[in-house]
Amino acid sequence: MLVSALLTSVGINFGLCVLFWTLYSSLRKQPANYDVYAPRLLSDGQSQGSSTFRLERLLPTPDWVRRAWQSSEEELLSSSGLDAVVFMRIITFSLRVITLAVVIGVFILLPVNFSGDQLHDVNFANLTSSSLDIFTISNVKDGSNRLWAHFCAVYLLTIFVCFLLYHEYKYVSSRRISYFLSSKPQPHQFTILVRSVPVSAGITNDTKKLYKRLIHLQREPTASKSQPSSFFGLFGAKDDLVDHYEKKLEDLEENVRLVQSDVSMAGEEVRAAFVSFKSRYGAAAALHIQQADNPTQMVAEQAPEPHDVYWPLFPESFMRRWISQLIVIVACILLTALFLIPVVVVQGLTNLSQLEIWLPFLKSILNVAFVSQVVTGYLPSLILQLFLMMIPPIMKFLSSVQGHISISEIIKSACNKVLWFTIWNIYFANVLSGSVFSQIFIFLEPKNVPARLAVAVPAQASFFIAYVVTSGWTSTTLELFRLIPLICSLIRKCFSGNTNNELKDPAFPYHGVLPRVLFFGLLGITYFFLAPLILPFLLVYFCLAYTIYSNQFINVYAPLYETAGKFWPIVHNSMIFSLLLMHAIAVGIFTLKKLPLASSLVFPLPVITLIFNAYCRKRFLPIFVAYSAETLIKKDREDINDATTAEFFNKLVAAYQDPALLPMQYSSDSNRERTSLLSPV
């Protein structure tokens, strides 16, 4: 891609960002739009000011930017929970990494690349007609000592990222424990979920046995049909066994009818139950004990928050959930293969000569300078972004049929799926062009991977710069403008004429936003020593992201659930993968650039990174899986001196004793849930 095509793409996206930013700064002050731009404040009962018309409301003002930047972590914690705090720390973490990368890449490596003479195509008189390759490491002469600057940069960034990862992992884990210790008693803290409970046939079996015994007694002589009712039959009256068994059989039959009535109402017997304990430690102890000899039955897991429970697949058996997971894996593979179609289209658009061969009738139009710049610079990333918009909802649906019991687990699973889908289909599919099978075969030969990446990654720098400004800048400011909710609000008001409908605060779309943030972090780490020109565009994106998402947490999004920072391990794993990918590319690029000593000295970096990752997994990851016995016992002891704890348990026991809640079932026909927790143990 030429510099002129990149400038065209940047100019178009910059204009869209300014437009969305300006419209938001004006429309957000209109009372009719409060349900779009400040639904959370309205639901909290906070007034947005007078509804009388004032001219100043038509003028865009940037006062919201200052409030977004000045919002403290404690304010965000109290209003949006720990998940929002962790997300904002992900952005600040990325900002620190990209800032150091900009200092090293733009002020040191970029001049080294530009002053190289490997390509011999620098047109100083008309720089815009030059290729962007002159700003990459490809322009440095093979075997040049200047390449040691890139080698040192790789080491410095690796050390800095690992240091920040350790600091953030330690900080988030400590905040997670503090958040738990400061929380009020919650039902899910004392409760475990037991799934794949064997079908209970106890009542029916007892009834059958009692019926057979009654028939046997009726056929026996009268003398044997009675039994002593007092001690060892030595004295007292005798009861008739037939009458006794008949009365007992009537009670059992009544119980069977009640159970059958409940089962017929729900459609099937539910094979799952919540079991609550009198202490958090007791619940944790039961959670980690295998409940049955068959490990696929009586499977215990930590209960989610009541409003976080995902009911449709609640009663599914272990086998059905396992089969569903296999089906989802196959579906993800097929989706990845199908997505190569738009990727191939995008690759064709970036190559103007190839596009003229495919579509010869457009040759005269493509010869126009501005048209060719738009087609090769802006259109590819726009098309790819439009296709990518469909992926988060699809991955969320696939995660929902895997058998997860909570909405938060579904979103976490969708985050992982969208992230790795993006890395494979946007990064590798564009870098390693070809069919999905050829891409897989490349990774089946590990020794050839660094060389292939070293050749292909720098060549796609221009495409990824255009992708950052389209998917990063424009998409983030469009999130601020909230175009779709604005249109829906206008249509609803036009047709219903009722503006007093009850507002429902939207939940933050972690599965759509978090993978994008992490993917841009991967681009920054892998490209910072190859093509540092991408770094300023990433820095602008993360600054926009911090401002806009901080504002959205204040005004728009309300927490639907609370995982207490469980998204952070996804971030850590993504950053470790980014470092390892950078090391593989560095080995390949230094080999191709005929600097074998530098290539050999890079080999210790992935080893050190993997050792560091193994330590972090041992040191911090268990905290995000389950709370320690030390923390649980400490919290249980604190509750003893808490006056509200007794009231909490009284309400819990009263709820369990309500017969209307028994048994726990999910009715898909009536689309309603009926829950029951077993009495506290």
Coordinates of C-alpha atoms in Angstrom, one line a residue, residues 53-556:
F53 CA -35.1 24.7 25.8
R54 CA -31.8 26.4 26.0
L55 CA -29.6 27.4 23.0
E56 CA -26.4 26.1 24.7
R57 CA -27.8 22.6 24.5
L58 CA -27.3 22.7 20.7
L59 CA -23.6 23.5 21.0
P60 CA -21.2 20.6 21.5
T61 CA -19.2 20.8 24.7
P62 CA -16.3 18.6 25.8
D63 CA -17.0 18.8 29.6
W64 CA -17.8 15.1 29.6
V65 CA -14.2 14.3 28.6
R66 CA -12.8 15.9 31.7
R67 CA -15.2 13.9 33.9
A68 CA -14.3 10.7 32.2
W69 CA -10.6 11.2 32.6
Q70 CA -10.9 12.3 36.2
S71 CA -13.1 9.5 37.4
S72 CA -11.3 7.5 40.1
E73 CA -11.0 3.8 40.5
E74 CA -13.0 3.8 43.7
E75 CA -15.9 5.6 42.1
L76 CA -15.9 3.1 39.3
L77 CA -15.8 0.2 41.8
S78 CA -18.7 1.5 43.8
S79 CA -20.9 2.2 40.7
S80 CA -19.9 -0.6 38.2
G81 CA -18.1 -3.3 40.2
L82 CA -14.7 -4.9 40.0
D83 CA -15.2 -6.1 36.5
A84 CA -15.4 -2.5 35.2
V85 CA -12.3 -1.6 37.2
V86 CA -10.4 -4.6 35.7
F87 CA -11.4 -3.6 32.2
M88 CA -10.2 -0.1 32.6
R89 CA -6.9 -1.4 34.0
I90 CA -6.6 -3.5 30.9
I91 CA -6.7 -0.3 28.8
T92 CA -4.2 1.5 31.1
F93 CA -2.0 -1.5 31.0
S94 CA -2.1 -1.4 27.2
L95 CA -1.5 2.4 27.3
R96 CA 1.7 1.9 29.3
V97 CA 3.0 -0.8 26.9
I98 CA 2.2 1.2 23.8
T99 CA 3.7 4.4 25.3
L100 CA 7.1 2.7 25.9
A101 CA 6.8 1.1 22.4
V102 CA 6.2 4.5 20.9
V103 CA 9.2 6.0 22.6
I104 CA 11.5 3.2 21.4
G105 CA 9.8 2.5 18.1
V106 CA 9.1 6.0 16.8
F107 CA 12.1 7.9 18.1
I108 CA 14.7 5.2 17.6
L109 CA 13.7 2.4 15.3
L110 CA 11.7 4.4 12.8
P111 CA 14.6 6.7 11.9
V112 CA 16.8 3.6 11.6
N113 CA 14.4 1.9 9.2
F114 CA 13.8 5.1 7.1
S115 CA 17.5 5.7 6.7
G116 CA 18.2 2.2 5.4
D117 CA 18.9 1.6 1.7
Q118 CA 17.7 -2.0 1.2
L119 CA 14.7 -1.2 -0.9
H120 CA 16.2 1.7 -3.0
D121 CA 12.7 3.2 -3.7
V122 CA 12.5 6.2 -1.5
N123 CA 11.0 9.2 -3.3
F124 CA 11.8 12.2 -1.1
A125 CA 10.3 14.6 -3.7
N126 CA 6.9 12.9 -3.5
L127 CA 6.9 10.8 -0.3
T128 CA 3.2 10.0 -0.6
S129 CA 3.8 7.9 -3.7
S130 CA 6.3 5.7 -1.9
S131 CA 5.6 2.3 -0.3
L132 CA 5.1 2.0 3.4
D133 CA 7.8 -0.6 3.4
I134 CA 10.5 2.1 3.7
F135 CA 9.3 2.6 7.3
T136 CA 9.7 -1.1 8.2
I137 CA 12.7 -3.2 9.1
S138 CA 12.7 -4.5 5.6
N139 CA 14.5 -1.3 4.5
V140 CA 17.5 -2.0 6.8
K141 CA 20.4 -3.5 4.9
D142 CA 21.0 -7.2 5.5
G143 CA 23.8 -7.8 8.1
S144 CA 23.8 -4.2 9.2
N145 CA 24.8 -3.5 12.8
R146 CA 21.8 -1.2 13.0
L147 CA 19.7 -4.3 13.5
W148 CA 21.1 -4.6 17.0
A149 CA 18.9 -1.7 17.9
H150 CA 15.8 -3.8 17.0
F151 CA 17.4 -6.7 19.0
C152 CA 17.7 -4.6 22.1
A153 CA 14.2 -3.2 21.6
V154 CA 12.8 -6.8 21.7
Y155 CA 14.5 -7.5 25.0
L156 CA 13.5 -4.2 26.6
L157 CA 9.8 -4.6 25.7
T158 CA 9.7 -8.2 26.8
I159 CA 11.1 -7.3 30.2
F160 CA 8.8 -4.3 30.6
V161 CA 5.7 -6.3 29.6
C162 CA 6.5 -9.2 32.0
F163 CA 7.1 -6.7 34.8
L164 CA 3.7 -5.0 34.2
L165 CA 2.0 -8.3 33.9
Y166 CA 3.3 -9.5 37.3
H167 CA 2.4 -6.1 38.9
E168 CA -1.2 -6.2 37.4
Y169 CA -1.8 -9.8 38.2
K170 CA -0.8 -9.2 41.8
Y171 CA -2.8 -6.1 42.0
V172 CA -6.0 -7.5 40.5
S173 CA -5.8 -10.7 42.6
S174 CA -5.4 -8.6 45.8
R175 CA -8.4 -6.4 44.8
R176 CA -10.4 -9.6 44.1
I177 CA -9.7 -10.8 47.7
S178 CA -10.4 -7.4 49.1
Y179 CA -13.7 -7.1 47.2
F180 CA -14.8 -10.5 48.5
L181 CA -13.9 -9.7 52.1
S182 CA -15.8 -6.3 52.0
S183 CA -18.9 -7.8 50.4
K184 CA -22.1 -8.5 52.2
P185 CA -23.3 -12.1 52.6
Q186 CA -24.7 -13.3 49.3
P187 CA -26.6 -16.6 48.7
H188 CA -24.2 -17.9 46.1
Q189 CA -21.3 -17.6 48.5
F190 CA -22.9 -20.4 50.7
T191 CA -24.2 -22.5 47.8
I192 CA -23.0 -25.0 45.4
L193 CA -24.7 -26.4 42.3
V194 CA -25.0 -30.1 41.9
R195 CA -25.7 -31.3 38.3
S196 CA -26.3 -34.6 36.6
V197 CA -28.2 -35.9 39.7
P198 CA -29.3 -39.5 39.1
V199 CA -33.0 -39.8 38.3
S200 CA -34.7 -40.4 41.6
A201 CA -36.8 -43.6 41.5
G202 CA -36.9 -44.0 45.3
I203 CA -40.6 -43.2 45.9
T204 CA -41.7 -45.4 43.0
N205 CA -39.5 -48.3 44.1
D206 CA -40.7 -48.1 47.7
T207 CA -44.3 -48.1 46.5
K208 CA -43.8 -51.2 44.4
K209 CA -42.1 -53.0 47.3
L210 CA -44.9 -52.1 49.7
Y211 CA -47.5 -53.1 47.2
K212 CA -46.0 -56.6 46.7
R213 CA -45.7 -57.0 50.5
L214 CA -49.3 -56.1 50.9
I215 CA -50.4 -58.6 48.4
H216 CA -48.3 -61.2 50.1
L217 CA -49.9 -60.5 53.5
Q218 CA -53.4 -60.6 52.1
R219 CA -52.8 -64.2 50.9
E220 CA -51.5 -65.3 54.3
P221 CA -53.6 -66.6 57.2
T222 CA -55.2 -64.1 59.5
A223 CA -53.0 -65.0 62.5
S224 CA -49.9 -63.9 60.7
K225 CA -51.3 -60.5 59.6
S226 CA -50.7 -58.8 63.0
Q227 CA -47.7 -57.6 64.8
P228 CA -47.1 -56.4 68.4
S229 CA -47.2 -52.6 68.8
S230 CA -45.3 -52.6 72.1
F231 CA -41.9 -53.5 73.4
F232 CA -40.8 -56.9 71.9
G233 CA -44.4 -58.0 71.7
L234 CA -44.5 -58.9 75.4
F235 CA -47.5 -56.7 76.2
G236 CA -50.0 -54.3 74.7
A237 CA -52.4 -54.4 71.8
K238 CA -51.6 -55.5 68.2
D239 CA -52.1 -53.5 65.0
D240 CA -53.3 -55.0 61.8
L241 CA -50.3 -55.0 59.4
V242 CA -52.6 -54.8 56.4
D243 CA -54.2 -51.6 57.6
H244 CA -50.8 -50.2 58.4
Y245 CA -49.4 -51.0 55.0
E246 CA -52.5 -49.8 53.2
K247 CA -52.3 -46.4 55.0
K248 CA -48.6 -46.2 54.2
L249 CA -49.3 -47.1 50.5
E250 CA -51.9 -44.3 50.3
D251 CA -49.3 -41.8 51.5
L252 CA -46.7 -42.9 49.0
E253 CA -49.3 -42.8 46.2
E254 CA -50.2 -39.3 47.1
N255 CA -46.5 -38.3 47.0
V256 CA -46.1 -40.0 43.6
R257 CA -49.1 -38.1 42.2
L258 CA -47.6 -34.8 43.5
V259 CA -44.2 -35.5 41.9
Q260 CA -45.9 -36.6 38.6
S261 CA -47.9 -33.4 38.6
D262 CA -44.8 -31.3 39.0
V263 CA -42.9 -33.2 36.3
S264 CA -45.7 -33.0 33.8
M265 CA -45.9 -29.2 34.4
A266 CA -42.2 -28.8 33.8
G267 CA -41.9 -31.3 31.0
E268 CA -39.2 -33.3 32.6
E269 CA -37.6 -34.0 36.0
V270 CA -34.8 -31.6 36.7
R271 CA -31.5 -33.3 37.4
A272 CA -29.8 -30.4 39.2
A273 CA -30.1 -28.7 42.6
F274 CA -28.6 -25.9 44.6
V275 CA -27.3 -27.0 48.0
S276 CA -26.6 -24.3 50.6
F277 CA -24.4 -24.5 53.7
K278 CA -24.1 -22.6 56.9
S279 CA -20.6 -21.4 56.1
R280 CA -18.6 -20.5 53.0
Y281 CA -15.9 -22.9 54.0
G282 CA -18.4 -25.8 54.3
A283 CA -19.7 -25.0 50.7
A284 CA -16.1 -24.9 49.4
A285 CA -15.2 -28.2 51.1
A286 CA -18.2 -29.9 49.6
L287 CA -17.4 -28.4 46.2
H288 CA -14.0 -30.1 46.0
I289 CA -15.1 -33.5 47.1
Q290 CA -16.2 -36.0 44.5
Q291 CA -19.9 -36.7 45.3
A292 CA -20.4 -40.0 43.5
D293 CA -18.3 -43.0 42.4
N294 CA -19.2 -42.1 38.8
P295 CA -17.5 -38.8 38.2
T296 CA -20.1 -37.9 35.5
Q297 CA -22.8 -37.9 38.1
M298 CA -23.4 -35.5 41.0
V299 CA -21.0 -32.9 39.4
A300 CA -20.6 -30.0 41.8
E301 CA -19.6 -26.4 40.9
Q302 CA -19.8 -23.0 42.5
A303 CA -23.2 -21.5 42.3
P304 CA -23.5 -18.3 40.4
E305 CA -25.3 -15.2 41.6
P306 CA -29.1 -15.6 41.4
H307 CA -29.6 -13.1 38.6
D308 CA -26.5 -14.6 36.7
V309 CA -28.0 -18.1 36.3
Y310 CA -28.6 -19.2 32.7
W311 CA -31.7 -21.4 33.0
P312 CA -32.4 -23.0 29.5
L313 CA -29.7 -25.7 29.8
F314 CA -29.9 -26.0 33.5
P315 CA -31.1 -29.6 33.7
E316 CA -28.9 -31.0 30.9
S317 CA -26.9 -34.2 31.7
F318 CA -23.2 -34.5 31.6
M319 CA -23.3 -36.4 28.3
R320 CA -25.5 -33.8 26.6
R321 CA -23.2 -31.0 27.7
W322 CA -20.1 -33.0 26.6
I323 CA -21.7 -33.6 23.1
S324 CA -22.7 -30.0 22.9
Q325 CA -19.1 -28.9 23.5
L326 CA -17.9 -31.2 20.7
I327 CA -20.5 -29.7 18.3
V328 CA -19.5 -26.2 19.2
I329 CA -15.8 -27.0 18.5
V330 CA -16.8 -28.3 15.0
A331 CA -19.0 -25.2 14.4
C332 CA -16.1 -22.9 15.3
I333 CA -13.8 -24.7 12.9
L334 CA -16.4 -24.4 10.1
L335 CA -17.0 -20.7 10.9
T336 CA -13.2 -20.1 10.7
A337 CA -13.0 -21.8 7.3
L338 CA -16.0 -19.9 5.9
F339 CA -14.6 -16.6 7.1
L340 CA -11.7 -17.0 4.8
I341 CA -14.0 -15.9 2.0
P342 CA -14.2 -12.3 3.1
V343 CA -10.5 -12.4 4.0
V344 CA -9.6 -13.4 0.4
V345 CA -11.8 -10.6 -0.9
V346 CA -10.0 -8.1 1.3
Q347 CA -6.6 -9.4 0.2
G348 CA -7.7 -8.8 -3.4
L349 CA -8.8 -5.3 -2.7
T350 CA -5.4 -4.4 -1.2
N351 CA -3.7 -5.5 -4.4
L352 CA -4.8 -3.1 -7.2
S353 CA -3.2 -5.0 -10.0
Q354 CA -4.8 -8.3 -8.9
L355 CA -8.2 -6.5 -8.6
E356 CA -7.9 -5.2 -12.2
I357 CA -7.3 -8.8 -13.4
W358 CA -10.4 -10.0 -11.5
L359 CA -12.6 -7.1 -12.6
P360 CA -11.2 -5.8 -15.9
F361 CA -14.3 -3.7 -16.5
L362 CA -13.4 -1.5 -13.5
K363 CA -9.9 -0.7 -14.8
S364 CA -10.8 2.8 -16.0
I365 CA -12.4 3.6 -12.7
L366 CA -9.6 2.2 -10.6
N367 CA -7.1 4.3 -12.5
V368 CA -8.6 7.4 -10.8
A369 CA -6.1 8.2 -8.0
F370 CA -8.7 8.9 -5.3
V371 CA -10.8 5.9 -6.1
S372 CA -7.8 3.6 -6.1
Q373 CA -6.7 5.0 -2.7
V374 CA -10.2 4.5 -1.2
V375 CA -10.4 0.9 -2.6
T376 CA -7.0 -0.2 -1.5
G377 CA -6.7 1.9 1.7
Y378 CA -10.2 2.2 3.3
L379 CA -12.5 -0.3 1.7
P380 CA -10.7 -3.6 2.8
S381 CA -10.6 -2.8 6.5
L382 CA -14.2 -1.5 6.3
I383 CA -15.5 -4.8 4.7
L384 CA -13.6 -6.9 7.2
Q385 CA -15.0 -4.9 10.1
L386 CA -18.6 -5.3 8.8
F387 CA -18.1 -9.1 8.7
L388 CA -16.5 -9.1 12.1
M389 CA -19.5 -7.4 13.6
M390 CA -21.4 -10.7 13.2
I391 CA -18.8 -12.8 15.1
P392 CA -19.4 -11.8 18.8
P393 CA -23.2 -12.6 18.7
I394 CA -22.5 -15.9 17.0
M395 CA -19.8 -16.9 19.5
K396 CA -22.1 -15.9 22.4
F397 CA -24.8 -18.2 21.0
L398 CA -22.3 -21.1 20.6
S399 CA -21.1 -20.6 24.1
S400 CA -24.6 -20.6 25.4
V401 CA -25.3 -24.1 24.1
Q402 CA -22.2 -25.6 25.7
G403 CA -23.9 -26.1 29.0
H404 CA -22.6 -23.1 31.0
I405 CA -24.9 -22.4 34.0
S406 CA -24.2 -18.6 34.3
I407 CA -24.3 -15.7 31.9
S408 CA -20.9 -14.6 33.0
E409 CA -19.3 -17.9 32.1
I410 CA -21.0 -17.7 28.7
I411 CA -19.5 -14.2 28.2
K412 CA -16.0 -15.4 29.3
S413 CA -16.2 -18.3 26.9
A414 CA -17.3 -16.1 24.1
C415 CA -14.4 -13.7 24.8
N416 CA -11.9 -16.5 24.3
K417 CA -13.6 -17.6 21.1
V418 CA -13.8 -14.2 19.6
L419 CA -10.2 -13.4 20.6
W420 CA -8.7 -16.5 19.0
F421 CA -11.0 -16.2 16.0
T422 CA -9.8 -12.7 15.5
I423 CA -6.1 -13.6 15.9
W424 CA -6.4 -16.5 13.4
N425 CA -8.7 -14.9 10.8
I426 CA -7.5 -11.3 10.9
Y427 CA -3.8 -11.7 11.8
F428 CA -2.7 -15.1 10.4
A429 CA -5.2 -15.3 7.5
N430 CA -4.0 -11.9 6.2
V431 CA -0.4 -12.5 6.9
L432 CA -0.2 -16.2 5.7
S433 CA -2.4 -15.9 2.7
G434 CA -3.9 -19.1 1.3
S435 CA -6.4 -21.7 2.2
V436 CA -7.1 -22.7 5.8
F437 CA -5.3 -26.1 5.2
S438 CA -2.1 -24.4 3.9
Q439 CA -2.1 -22.2 7.1
I440 CA -2.5 -25.3 9.3
F441 CA 0.3 -27.1 7.5
I442 CA 2.6 -24.1 8.1
F443 CA 2.2 -24.5 11.8
L444 CA 2.7 -28.3 11.6
E445 CA 6.3 -27.5 10.6
P446 CA 7.4 -25.3 13.6
K447 CA 10.9 -24.7 12.2
N448 CA 9.5 -22.9 9.2
V449 CA 7.1 -20.7 11.1
P450 CA 9.6 -17.9 12.1
A451 CA 10.9 -17.6 8.5
R452 CA 7.4 -17.4 7.1
L453 CA 6.3 -14.9 9.7
A454 CA 9.4 -12.8 9.2
V455 CA 8.6 -12.4 5.5
A456 CA 4.9 -12.0 5.7
V457 CA 4.2 -9.9 8.8
P458 CA 6.1 -6.7 7.8
A459 CA 4.5 -6.8 4.4
Q460 CA 1.0 -6.4 6.0
A461 CA 1.9 -3.4 8.1
S462 CA -0.1 -1.0 5.9
F463 CA -3.2 -3.1 6.0
F464 CA -3.1 -3.3 9.8
I465 CA -2.6 0.4 10.2
A466 CA -5.8 0.9 8.1
Y467 CA -7.5 -1.7 10.2
V468 CA -6.6 0.1 13.4
V469 CA -8.1 3.4 12.3
T470 CA -11.2 1.7 11.0
S471 CA -11.9 -1.0 13.6
G472 CA -10.3 1.1 16.4
W473 CA -10.9 4.8 16.0
T474 CA -14.2 4.7 14.1
S475 CA -15.8 1.8 15.9
T476 CA -14.9 3.2 19.3
T477 CA -16.4 6.6 18.6
L478 CA -19.4 4.9 17.1
E479 CA -19.8 3.2 20.4
L480 CA -19.9 6.6 22.0
F481 CA -22.5 7.9 19.5
R482 CA -24.7 4.8 20.0
L483 CA -26.2 5.0 16.5
I484 CA -28.3 1.8 16.7
P485 CA -29.9 2.6 20.1
L486 CA -30.5 6.2 18.9
I487 CA -32.4 5.0 15.8
C488 CA -34.4 2.4 17.9
S489 CA -35.3 5.1 20.4
L490 CA -36.5 7.5 17.7
I491 CA -38.6 4.7 16.0
R492 CA -40.1 3.6 19.4
K493 CA -41.1 7.2 20.2
C494 CA -42.6 7.8 16.8
F495 CA -44.8 4.7 16.8
S496 CA -45.6 4.3 20.5
G497 CA -45.8 7.9 21.5
N498 CA -44.9 6.9 25.0
T499 CA -41.6 8.2 26.4
N500 CA -42.2 7.0 30.0
N501 CA -41.5 3.3 29.4
E502 CA -39.4 1.6 32.0
L503 CA -35.7 1.8 31.1
K504 CA -33.5 -1.2 31.1
D505 CA -29.9 -0.5 31.6
P506 CA -27.7 -2.3 28.9
A507 CA -24.9 -4.6 30.0
F508 CA -21.4 -4.0 28.9
P509 CA -20.5 -6.2 25.9
Y510 CA -17.3 -7.7 27.1
H511 CA -17.3 -10.4 24.5
G512 CA -17.3 -7.7 21.7
V513 CA -14.9 -5.1 23.2
L514 CA -12.3 -7.0 25.2
P515 CA -11.1 -9.2 22.3
R516 CA -10.6 -6.1 20.2
V517 CA -8.5 -4.4 22.9
L518 CA -6.3 -7.5 23.3
F519 CA -5.9 -7.9 19.5
F520 CA -4.7 -4.3 19.2
G521 CA -2.3 -5.1 22.0
L522 CA -1.0 -8.0 20.0
L523 CA -0.5 -5.8 17.0
G524 CA 1.4 -3.3 19.0
I525 CA 3.8 -5.9 20.5
T526 CA 4.4 -7.8 17.3
Y527 CA 4.8 -4.8 15.0
F528 CA 6.6 -2.4 17.3
F529 CA 10.1 -3.4 16.1
L530 CA 9.0 -4.4 12.6
A531 CA 6.9 -1.4 11.5
P532 CA 6.8 1.2 14.3
L533 CA 4.6 3.5 12.2
I534 CA 1.6 1.6 13.5
L535 CA 2.3 2.6 17.2
P536 CA 1.0 6.2 17.1
F537 CA -2.3 5.0 15.7
L538 CA -2.6 2.4 18.4
L539 CA -1.8 5.1 21.1
V540 CA -4.6 7.3 19.8
Y541 CA -6.9 4.3 19.9
F542 CA -6.2 3.4 23.5
C543 CA -6.6 7.1 24.6
L544 CA -10.0 7.1 22.8
A545 CA -10.9 3.8 24.4
Y546 CA -10.0 5.0 27.9
T547 CA -12.1 8.2 27.6
I548 CA -15.1 6.7 25.8
Y549 CA -15.5 3.5 27.9
S550 CA -15.0 5.4 31.2
N551 CA -17.8 7.7 30.1
Q552 CA -20.0 4.7 29.1
F553 CA -19.5 3.0 32.5
I554 CA -20.6 6.3 34.2
N555 CA -23.7 7.0 32.0
V556 CA -24.8 3.9 30.1

